[in-house]
Structure formats: C-alpha cells, structure tokens
PDB file of C-alpha atoms in Angstrom:
ATOM      1  CA  MET S   1     173.057 128.208  84.933  1.00  0.00           C
ATOM      2  CA  GLY S   2     172.694 127.455  88.718  1.00  0.00           C
ATOM      3  CA  GLU S   3     170.343 124.896  89.981  1.00  0.00           C
ATOM      4  CA  LYS S   4     167.224 126.342  91.526  1.00  0.00           C
ATOM      5  CA  ASP S   5     165.416 124.989  94.628  1.00  0.00           C
ATOM      6  CA  SER S   6     162.577 123.819  92.483  1.00  0.00           C
ATOM      7  CA  GLY S   7     161.051 120.347  92.533  1.00  0.00           C
ATOM      8  CA  ASP S   8     160.930 120.153  88.675  1.00  0.00           C
ATOM      9  CA  VAL S   9     164.635 121.138  88.352  1.00  0.00           C
ATOM     10  CA  LYS S  10     165.540 118.509  90.995  1.00  0.00           C
ATOM     11  CA  ILE S  11     163.571 115.810  89.059  1.00  0.00           C
ATOM     12  CA  ASN S  12     165.074 116.803  85.774  1.00  0.00           C
ATOM     13  CA  THR S  13     168.669 116.747  87.056  1.00  0.00           C
ATOM     14  CA  GLU S  14     168.120 113.387  88.574  1.00  0.00           C
ATOM     15  CA  ILE S  15     166.667 112.009  85.431  1.00  0.00           C
ATOM     16  CA  THR S  16     169.367 113.506  83.268  1.00  0.00           C
ATOM     17  CA  GLU S  17     172.070 112.081  85.417  1.00  0.00           C
ATOM     18  CA  LEU S  18     170.477 108.678  85.256  1.00  0.00           C
ATOM     19  CA  ILE S  19     169.921 108.675  81.499  1.00  0.00           C
ATOM     20  CA  THR S  20     173.525 109.901  80.719  1.00  0.00           C
ATOM     21  CA  SER S  21     175.103 107.381  83.088  1.00  0.00           C
ATOM     22  CA  GLU S  22     177.217 104.640  81.279  1.00  0.00           C
ATOM     23  CA  GLY S  23     175.261 101.561  82.024  1.00  0.00           C
ATOM     24  CA  PHE S  24     171.755 102.985  81.724  1.00  0.00           C
ATOM     25  CA  ARG S  25     171.494 102.397  77.976  1.00  0.00           C
ATOM     26  CA  ASP S  26     172.682  98.905  78.209  1.00  0.00           C
ATOM     27  CA  MET S  27     169.925  97.909  80.652  1.00  0.00           C
ATOM     28  CA  PRO S  28     166.683  96.322  79.482  1.00  0.00           C
ATOM     29  CA  GLU S  29     163.892  98.644  78.730  1.00  0.00           C
ATOM     30  CA  ASN S  30     161.772  97.504  81.642  1.00  0.00           C
ATOM     31  CA  ILE S  31     164.602  98.092  84.137  1.00  0.00           C
ATOM     32  CA  GLN S  32     165.066 101.533  82.640  1.00  0.00           C
ATOM     33  CA  GLU S  33     161.372 102.280  83.155  1.00  0.00           C
ATOM     34  CA  LYS S  34     161.442 101.061  86.627  1.00  0.00           C
ATOM     35  CA  ALA S  35     164.446 103.197  87.526  1.00  0.00           C
ATOM     36  CA  LEU S  36     162.724 106.366  86.072  1.00  0.00           C
ATOM     37  CA  ASN S  37     159.536 105.535  87.912  1.00  0.00           C
ATOM     38  CA  SER S  38     161.356 105.170  91.193  1.00  0.00           C
ATOM     39  CA  ILE S  39     162.664 108.736  90.783  1.00  0.00           C
ATOM     40  CA  GLU S  40     159.227 109.983  90.012  1.00  0.00           C
ATOM     41  CA  ASN S  41     157.662 108.126  93.054  1.00  0.00           C
ATOM     42  CA  LYS S  42     160.307 109.353  95.394  1.00  0.00           C
ATOM     43  CA  ASN S  43     159.677 112.949  94.475  1.00  0.00           C
ATOM     44  CA  GLN S  44     156.007 112.622  94.725  1.00  0.00           C
ATOM     45  CA  LYS S  45     156.435 111.149  98.208  1.00  0.00           C
ATOM     46  CA  GLU S  46     158.406 114.311  99.248  1.00  0.00           C
ATOM     47  CA  GLY S  47     155.497 116.466  98.218  1.00  0.00           C
ATOM     48  CA  GLY S  48     152.951 114.422 100.242  1.00  0.00           C
ATOM     49  CA  PHE S  49     149.166 114.792  99.819  1.00  0.00           C
ATOM     50  CA  MET S  50     149.298 118.675  99.374  1.00  0.00           C
ATOM     51  CA  GLY S  51     152.153 118.149  96.785  1.00  0.00           C
ATOM     52  CA  LYS S  52     149.996 115.819  94.808  1.00  0.00           C
ATOM     53  CA  LEU S  53     146.915 118.177  95.083  1.00  0.00           C
ATOM     54  CA  PHE S  54     148.531 121.523  94.343  1.00  0.00           C
ATOM     55  CA  GLY S  55     151.898 120.496  92.887  1.00  0.00           C
ATOM     56  CA  THR S  56     155.457 120.589  94.334  1.00  0.00           C
ATOM     57  CA  LYS S  57     156.734 123.732  92.263  1.00  0.00           C
ATOM     58  CA  ARG S  58     156.550 126.602  94.631  1.00  0.00           C
ATOM     59  CA  GLU S  59     155.725 129.240  92.062  1.00  0.00           C
ATOM     60  CA  ASN S  60     152.658 127.229  90.840  1.00  0.00           C
ATOM     61  CA  ALA S  61     151.548 125.765  94.127  1.00  0.00           C
ATOM     62  CA  SER S  62     150.551 129.163  95.596  1.00  0.00           C
ATOM     63  CA  MET S  63     148.552 129.941  92.411  1.00  0.00           C
ATOM     64  CA  ASN S  64     146.781 126.626  92.541  1.00  0.00           C
ATOM     65  CA  ILE S  65     145.949 127.167  96.198  1.00  0.00           C
ATOM     66  CA  ALA S  66     144.494 130.533  95.320  1.00  0.00           C
ATOM     67  CA  PHE S  67     142.524 129.167  92.477  1.00  0.00           C
ATOM     68  CA  ALA S  68     141.108 126.327  94.676  1.00  0.00           C
ATOM     69  CA  LEU S  69     140.082 128.764  97.390  1.00  0.00           C
ATOM     70  CA  CYS S  70     138.429 130.989  94.769  1.00  0.00           C
ATOM     71  CA  ALA S  71     136.558 127.999  93.347  1.00  0.00           C
ATOM     72  CA  ILE S  72     135.340 127.002  96.767  1.00  0.00           C
ATOM     73  CA  LEU S  73     134.225 130.611  97.548  1.00  0.00           C
ATOM     74  CA  LEU S  74     132.280 130.844  94.243  1.00  0.00           C
ATOM     75  CA  PHE S  75     130.660 127.592  94.981  1.00  0.00           C
ATOM     76  CA  PHE S  76     129.322 128.853  98.335  1.00  0.00           C
ATOM     77  CA  CYS S  77     128.256 132.069  96.645  1.00  0.00           C
ATOM     78  CA  ALA S  78     126.246 130.044  94.111  1.00  0.00           C
ATOM     79  CA  VAL S  79     124.634 128.028  96.827  1.00  0.00           C
ATOM     80  CA  ASP S  80     123.671 131.128  98.681  1.00  0.00           C
ATOM     81  CA  ILE S  81     122.277 132.802  95.617  1.00  0.00           C
ATOM     82  CA  ILE S  82     120.199 129.800  94.728  1.00  0.00           C
ATOM     83  CA  HIS S  83     118.923 129.545  98.425  1.00  0.00           C
ATOM     84  CA  ALA S  84     118.004 133.242  98.372  1.00  0.00           C
ATOM     85  CA  LEU S  85     116.038 133.059  95.127  1.00  0.00           C
ATOM     86  CA  THR S  86     114.181 129.961  96.401  1.00  0.00           C
ATOM     87  CA  VAL S  87     113.238 131.705  99.656  1.00  0.00           C
ATOM     88  CA  GLY S  88     112.272 134.948  97.636  1.00  0.00           C
ATOM     89  CA  LYS S  89     115.000 137.136  98.840  1.00  0.00           C
ATOM     90  CA  ALA S  90     117.472 139.344  96.864  1.00  0.00           C
ATOM     91  CA  ALA S  91     120.254 137.284  95.321  1.00  0.00           C
ATOM     92  CA  TYR S  92     122.863 139.887  96.335  1.00  0.00           C
ATOM     93  CA  THR S  93     123.165 138.672  99.933  1.00  0.00           C
ATOM     94  CA  GLU S  94     125.588 139.603 102.695  1.00  0.00           C
ATOM     95  CA  LEU S  95     127.784 136.457 102.038  1.00  0.00           C
ATOM     96  CA  VAL S  96     128.055 137.449  98.234  1.00  0.00           C
ATOM     97  CA  LYS S  97     128.852 140.992  99.303  1.00  0.00           C
ATOM     98  CA  SER S  98     131.707 139.839 101.512  1.00  0.00           C
ATOM     99  CA  ILE S  99     133.030 137.056  99.167  1.00  0.00           C
ATOM    100  CA  LEU S 100     133.034 138.828  95.733  1.00  0.00           C
ATOM    101  CA  PRO S 101     135.880 141.264  96.697  1.00  0.00           C
ATOM    102  CA  ILE S 102     137.967 138.344  98.042  1.00  0.00           C
ATOM    103  CA  VAL S 103     137.356 136.402  94.684  1.00  0.00           C
ATOM    104  CA  THR S 104     138.223 139.444  92.513  1.00  0.00           C
ATOM    105  CA  LEU S 105     141.334 139.941  94.656  1.00  0.00           C
ATOM    106  CA  THR S 106     142.404 136.350  94.261  1.00  0.00           C
ATOM    107  CA  LEU S 107     141.908 136.416  90.501  1.00  0.00           C
ATOM    108  CA  GLY S 108     143.981 139.549  90.209  1.00  0.00           C
ATOM    109  CA  TYR S 109     146.655 137.714  91.988  1.00  0.00           C
ATOM    110  CA  ILE S 110     146.450 134.723  89.846  1.00  0.00           C
ATOM    111  CA  PHE S 111     146.249 136.590  86.493  1.00  0.00           C
ATOM    112  CA  GLY S 112     148.376 139.627  87.488  1.00  0.00           C
ATOM    113  CA  LYS S 113     151.372 137.659  88.810  1.00  0.00           C
ATOM    114  CA  GLY S 114     154.133 138.395  86.279  1.00  0.00           C
ATOM    115  CA  GLU S 115     157.526 136.543  85.615  1.00  0.00           C
ATOM    116  CA  ARG S 116     160.303 137.801  87.638  1.00  0.00           C
TER     117      ARG S 116
END
C-alpha cells in the first residue's frame, strides 16, 4: 500500500514510526505525550489558519468549504426573507431566486460526491 499525499496519512506514518521506535516505550509517559503533541502541532502549523478551519485532508477540505459557503448563503437568504416580510413584500426575492440554485448545486456536490 503506497503512501498517499494526505495529511492524515503523513501524521499516522510519523506517529507509527515514533511509537515503534526502540526507545519510545522506555521514555516516561509525559515525554511520550510531549513527543506526540509536537508531531500534531507541527502538522497543524503546516495547514495554517485555513487548515484549522476546513481541515488539512484535501478530500474533506473542499466539501467543508462548500458547506461553509452554503451555510453563509442560506444565512443571507434568511435575512433577506425576514427583511422582505417585515417590509410587506413577497418572501421570494431576487436574492433568494439567485442563491437557491447555487445552494442546491452545492448540496448536490456535497452529498453526491462518491468514493473513487
């Protein structure tokens, strides 16, 4: 099984190599924990802010970004509908007409994406 270019596989490989090394089990527990935490922190820094927000795994990051955009668009739709109802206009405004197809397309992408 070849190693993929995925952040999770890289983390798991580093952790596995560390745990299976000869001297690791002889170390005190607090040192073991610090060593494992340093690997985790290093990989989080590589992802940066966007990696913390959406994840460092490529397959999931695109779906997380699509979901976040979908949630933001639905929030703006809700605000627009509430505003239209308070003013006395129809709830189905131009903003809603233009955003709903984008939201349904995004949801289709999120839930329709199959395993390759």
